[in-house]
Amino acid sequence: DAMVIQNPRYQVTQFGKPVTLSCSQTLNHNVMYWYQQKSSQAPKLLFHYYDKDFNNEADTPDNFQSRRPNTSFCFLDIRSPGLGDAAMYLCATSRDAPGQASGANVLTFGAGSRLTVL
Amino acid sequence: RKEVEQDPGPFNVPEGATVAFNCTYSNSASQSFFWYRQDCRKEPKLLMSVYSSGNEDGRFTAQLNRASQYISLLIRDSKLSDSATYLCVVKPLGGRNYGGSQGNLIFGKGTKLSVKP
């Protein structure tokens, strides 16, 4: 009964070869997030969608793009992966919008997609 | 000062020990606090929210000290299965009505706990 599902779990790509990671959720949550996490580092927020409203973090490279065609699905596109983009990519959802004062804003994560760049 | 700081550890403790972690945060207007647990090469999972009055869930106790801007996590009677990285997570005041942060959760780098037999 996985609620946030990421595919693929492991992705190997070549330097510069585009990659798409997918995330689906059965929680009917309004917000979907993409995080990048490198070894021994905190998860780093790349961007999030509140419904169809896209919110990019200021320091997210242009190389990273996202699409959310419907409530259930969200995609992370890495247009030209570099060696420094090798990481675990975590999708997460929350019921409430990040800026709301009320609500738990608790994140539910998927199991992650581990990207290796050769 | 980093927004959320944790001692990375590792904390190596024997089974049955009591261990405590602290986490400091820089934004005094932060409004929500959480502890997440992350097992090796797995995703973070919510362990517990941290309330102003402090809260307890079995062997786990979380406390918030707003004056000193830190939260703590106490684990009693440690089990082997408690071995993991514990991430401190802070939600700053944010959103469209506030400049800067959108109120997204800010993660610490985590404190690694290893419980030995």
CSV table of N, CA, C and O in Angstrom, one decimal, chain A residues 10 33 35 37 40-43 45 48 53 55-57 88 90 97-107 109-111 114, chain B residues 31-32 34 36 38 40-46 49 87 89 91-96 98 102-110:
chain,number,residue,atom,x,y,z
A,10,TYR,N,16.5,2.9,-9.3
A,10,TYR,CA,17.9,3.1,-9.7
A,10,TYR,C,18.0,3.5,-11.2
A,10,TYR,O,17.4,2.9,-12.0
A,33,TYR,N,6.7,17.7,-4.0
A,33,TYR,CA,8.1,18.2,-3.9
A,33,TYR,C,9.1,17.3,-4.5
A,33,TYR,O,8.9,16.1,-4.5
A,35,TYR,N,13.2,16.7,-4.0
A,35,TYR,CA,14.4,16.9,-3.2
A,35,TYR,C,15.6,16.2,-3.8
A,35,TYR,O,15.4,15.1,-4.3
A,37,GLN,N,19.2,14.6,-2.5
A,37,GLN,CA,20.0,14.4,-1.4
A,37,GLN,C,21.3,13.6,-1.7
A,37,GLN,O,21.3,12.5,-2.3
A,40,SER,N,25.4,12.0,3.2
A,40,SER,CA,25.7,12.7,4.4
A,40,SER,C,25.2,14.2,4.4
A,40,SER,O,25.7,15.0,5.1
A,41,GLN,N,24.4,14.5,3.4
A,41,GLN,CA,23.8,15.9,3.3
A,41,GLN,C,22.4,15.9,3.6
A,41,GLN,O,21.7,14.9,3.6
A,42,ALA,N,21.9,17.1,3.9
A,42,ALA,CA,20.4,17.2,4.1
A,42,ALA,C,19.7,17.2,2.8
A,42,ALA,O,20.3,17.6,1.8
A,43,PRO,N,18.5,16.7,2.7
A,43,PRO,CA,17.7,16.8,1.5
A,43,PRO,C,17.6,18.3,1.1
A,43,PRO,O,17.4,19.2,1.9
A,45,LEU,N,15.8,21.0,-1.3
A,45,LEU,CA,14.6,21.2,-2.1
A,45,LEU,C,14.9,21.8,-3.4
A,45,LEU,O,15.6,22.9,-3.5
A,48,HIS,N,8.7,22.8,-5.9
A,48,HIS,CA,7.5,22.1,-5.5
A,48,HIS,C,6.3,22.6,-6.3
A,48,HIS,O,6.4,23.7,-6.8
A,53,ASP,N,0.4,25.1,-9.4
A,53,ASP,CA,1.3,26.3,-9.2
A,53,ASP,C,2.7,25.8,-8.9
A,53,ASP,O,3.0,25.2,-7.9
A,55,ASN,N,6.7,26.2,-8.1
A,55,ASN,CA,7.5,27.1,-7.2
A,55,ASN,C,8.9,26.5,-7.3
A,55,ASN,O,9.3,25.5,-6.7
A,56,ASN,N,9.8,27.3,-7.9
A,56,ASN,CA,11.2,26.9,-8.1
A,56,ASN,C,12.0,27.5,-7.0
A,56,ASN,O,11.8,28.7,-6.6
A,57,GLU,N,13.0,26.8,-6.4
A,57,GLU,CA,13.9,27.4,-5.5
A,57,GLU,C,14.9,28.2,-6.2
A,57,GLU,O,15.3,27.9,-7.4
A,88,MET,N,20.6,10.9,-4.6
A,88,MET,CA,19.2,10.3,-4.4
A,88,MET,C,18.2,11.4,-4.7
A,88,MET,O,18.4,12.5,-4.1
A,90,LEU,N,14.4,12.5,-4.1
A,90,LEU,CA,13.3,12.1,-3.3
A,90,LEU,C,12.1,13.0,-3.7
A,90,LEU,O,12.1,14.2,-3.7
A,97,ALA,N,-0.3,23.6,1.9
A,97,ALA,CA,0.7,24.4,1.2
A,97,ALA,C,1.8,24.8,2.2
A,97,ALA,O,1.5,25.0,3.4
A,98,PRO,N,3.0,24.9,1.8
A,98,PRO,CA,4.2,25.2,2.7
A,98,PRO,C,4.0,26.5,3.5
A,98,PRO,O,4.3,26.5,4.7
A,99,GLY,N,3.4,27.5,2.9
A,99,GLY,CA,3.3,28.8,3.6
A,99,GLY,C,2.1,28.9,4.6
A,99,GLY,O,2.0,29.9,5.3
A,100,GLN,N,1.3,27.9,4.7
A,100,GLN,CA,0.1,28.0,5.6
A,100,GLN,C,0.6,27.9,7.0
A,100,GLN,O,1.4,27.0,7.4
A,101,ALA,N,0.0,28.8,7.8
A,101,ALA,CA,0.4,28.8,9.2
A,101,ALA,C,-0.2,27.6,9.9
A,101,ALA,O,0.3,27.1,10.9
A,102,SER,N,-1.4,27.2,9.5
A,102,SER,CA,-2.0,26.0,10.1
A,102,SER,C,-1.7,24.8,9.3
A,102,SER,O,-1.2,24.8,8.2
A,103,GLY,N,-1.9,23.7,9.9
A,103,GLY,CA,-1.6,22.4,9.3
A,103,GLY,C,-0.3,21.9,9.6
A,103,GLY,O,0.6,22.6,9.9
A,104,ALA,N,-0.2,20.6,9.6
A,104,ALA,CA,1.1,19.9,10.0
A,104,ALA,C,2.2,20.1,9.0
A,104,ALA,O,3.3,20.1,9.3
A,105,ASN,N,1.8,20.2,7.7
A,105,ASN,CA,2.8,20.3,6.7
A,105,ASN,C,3.8,19.1,6.7
A,105,ASN,O,5.0,19.3,6.4
A,106,VAL,N,3.3,18.0,7.2
A,106,VAL,CA,4.1,16.8,7.3
A,106,VAL,C,4.4,16.2,5.9
A,106,VAL,O,3.5,16.2,5.1
A,107,LEU,N,5.6,15.8,5.6
A,107,LEU,CA,6.0,15.3,4.3
A,107,LEU,C,5.9,13.8,4.4
A,107,LEU,O,6.3,13.1,5.3
A,109,PHE,N,7.4,10.8,2.0
A,109,PHE,CA,8.4,10.6,1.0
A,109,PHE,C,8.2,9.3,0.2
A,109,PHE,O,7.7,8.3,0.8
A,110,GLY,N,8.6,9.3,-1.0
A,110,GLY,CA,8.7,8.1,-1.7
A,110,GLY,C,10.1,7.5,-1.4
A,110,GLY,O,10.9,8.1,-0.7
A,111,ALA,N,10.3,6.3,-1.9
A,111,ALA,CA,11.5,5.5,-1.6
A,111,ALA,C,12.8,6.1,-2.2
A,111,ALA,O,13.9,5.7,-1.9
A,114,ARG,N,17.7,6.6,-7.1
A,114,ARG,CA,19.2,6.9,-7.0
A,114,ARG,C,19.8,7.0,-8.4
A,114,ARG,O,19.7,6.1,-9.2
B,31,GLN,N,8.0,28.1,13.2
B,31,GLN,CA,6.7,27.8,13.8
B,31,GLN,C,6.4,26.3,14.0
B,31,GLN,O,5.6,26.0,14.8
B,32,SER,N,7.1,25.4,13.3
B,32,SER,CA,6.8,24.0,13.4
B,32,SER,C,8.2,23.3,13.4
B,32,SER,O,9.1,23.7,12.7
B,34,PHE,N,10.1,19.2,13.7
B,34,PHE,CA,9.8,17.8,13.5
B,34,PHE,C,11.1,17.0,13.7
B,34,PHE,O,12.2,17.6,13.4
B,36,TYR,N,12.6,13.6,11.9
B,36,TYR,CA,12.5,12.6,10.9
B,36,TYR,C,13.6,11.6,11.1
B,36,TYR,O,14.7,11.9,11.5
B,38,GLN,N,15.9,8.6,9.2
B,38,GLN,CA,16.3,8.1,7.9
B,38,GLN,C,17.2,6.9,8.0
B,38,GLN,O,18.3,7.1,8.5
B,40,CYS,N,19.7,4.0,6.4
B,40,CYS,CA,20.7,4.0,5.4
B,40,CYS,C,20.1,3.8,4.0
B,40,CYS,O,19.5,2.7,3.8
B,41,ARG,N,20.3,4.7,3.1
B,41,ARG,CA,19.9,4.6,1.7
B,41,ARG,C,18.4,4.4,1.5
B,41,ARG,O,17.9,3.9,0.6
B,42,LYS,N,17.6,4.9,2.5
B,42,LYS,CA,16.2,4.9,2.5
B,42,LYS,C,15.7,6.3,2.6
B,42,LYS,O,16.4,7.3,2.8
B,43,GLU,N,14.3,6.5,2.4
B,43,GLU,CA,13.8,7.8,2.5
B,43,GLU,C,13.6,8.2,4.0
B,43,GLU,O,13.4,7.4,4.8
B,44,PRO,N,13.5,9.6,4.2
B,44,PRO,CA,13.2,10.0,5.6
B,44,PRO,C,11.7,9.7,5.9
B,44,PRO,O,10.8,9.7,5.0
B,45,LYS,N,11.5,9.4,7.2
B,45,LYS,CA,10.1,9.1,7.6
B,45,LYS,C,9.9,9.9,8.9
B,45,LYS,O,10.8,10.0,9.8
B,46,LEU,N,8.7,10.5,9.0
B,46,LEU,CA,8.4,11.3,10.2
B,46,LEU,C,8.5,10.4,11.5
B,46,LEU,O,7.8,9.3,11.6
B,49,SER,N,6.4,15.0,15.6
B,49,SER,CA,6.4,16.4,15.7
B,49,SER,C,6.8,16.9,17.0
B,49,SER,O,6.8,16.1,18.0
B,87,LEU,N,17.0,13.3,11.5
B,87,LEU,CA,17.0,14.6,10.8
B,87,LEU,C,16.1,15.6,11.6
B,87,LEU,O,14.9,15.3,11.9
B,89,VAL,N,14.0,18.9,11.5
B,89,VAL,CA,13.3,19.7,10.5
B,89,VAL,C,12.5,20.8,11.0
B,89,VAL,O,11.8,20.7,12.0
B,91,LYS,N,10.1,24.3,10.2
B,91,LYS,CA,9.3,25.1,9.3
B,91,LYS,C,9.3,26.5,9.7
B,91,LYS,O,8.8,26.9,10.7
B,92,PRO,N,10.0,27.4,8.8
B,92,PRO,CA,10.0,28.8,9.1
B,92,PRO,C,8.6,29.4,8.8
B,92,PRO,O,7.8,28.9,8.1
B,93,LEU,N,8.4,30.6,9.3
B,93,LEU,CA,7.3,31.4,8.9
B,93,LEU,C,7.5,31.8,7.5
B,93,LEU,O,8.5,32.2,7.1
B,94,GLY,N,6.5,31.6,6.7
B,94,GLY,CA,6.7,31.9,5.2
B,94,GLY,C,5.4,32.0,4.5
B,94,GLY,O,4.3,32.1,5.1
B,95,GLY,N,5.5,31.9,3.2
B,95,GLY,CA,4.3,32.0,2.4
B,95,GLY,C,4.2,33.3,1.7
B,95,GLY,O,5.1,34.2,1.8
B,96,ARG,N,3.2,33.5,0.9
B,96,ARG,CA,3.1,34.6,0.0
B,96,ARG,C,3.0,35.9,0.8
B,96,ARG,O,3.3,37.0,0.3
B,98,TYR,N,4.9,36.8,3.3
B,98,TYR,CA,6.1,37.0,3.9
B,98,TYR,C,7.3,37.1,2.9
B,98,TYR,O,7.2,36.3,1.9
B,102,GLN,N,9.4,30.6,1.5
B,102,GLN,CA,8.0,30.2,1.2
B,102,GLN,C,7.4,29.4,2.3
B,102,GLN,O,6.3,28.9,2.2
B,103,GLY,N,8.2,29.2,3.4
B,103,GLY,CA,7.7,28.4,4.5
B,103,GLY,C,8.0,26.9,4.3
B,103,GLY,O,7.4,26.1,5.0
B,104,ASN,N,8.8,26.6,3.3
B,104,ASN,CA,9.2,25.2,3.1
B,104,ASN,C,10.0,24.6,4.2
B,104,ASN,O,10.8,25.4,4.9
B,105,LEU,N,9.9,23.4,4.5
B,105,LEU,CA,10.6,22.7,5.6
B,105,LEU,C,12.1,22.8,5.3
B,105,LEU,O,12.6,22.7,4.2
B,106,ILE,N,12.9,23.1,6.4
B,106,ILE,CA,14.3,23.1,6.3
B,106,ILE,C,14.9,21.9,7.1
B,106,ILE,O,14.6,21.8,8.2
B,107,PHE,N,15.7,21.2,6.4
B,107,PHE,CA,16.3,20.0,7.0
B,107,PHE,C,17.7,20.2,7.5
B,107,PHE,O,18.5,20.9,6.9
B,108,GLY,N,18.0,19.6,8.7
B,108,GLY,CA,19.4,19.6,9.1
B,108,GLY,C,20.0,18.4,8.4
B,108,GLY,O,19.4,17.6,7.7
B,109,LYS,N,21.4,18.3,8.6
B,109,LYS,CA,22.1,17.2,7.9
B,109,LYS,C,21.9,15.9,8.6
B,109,LYS,O,22.2,14.9,8.0
B,110,GLY,N,21.4,15.9,9.8
B,110,GLY,CA,21.2,14.7,10.5
B,110,GLY,C,22.2,14.3,11.5
B,110,GLY,O,23.4,14.7,11.4
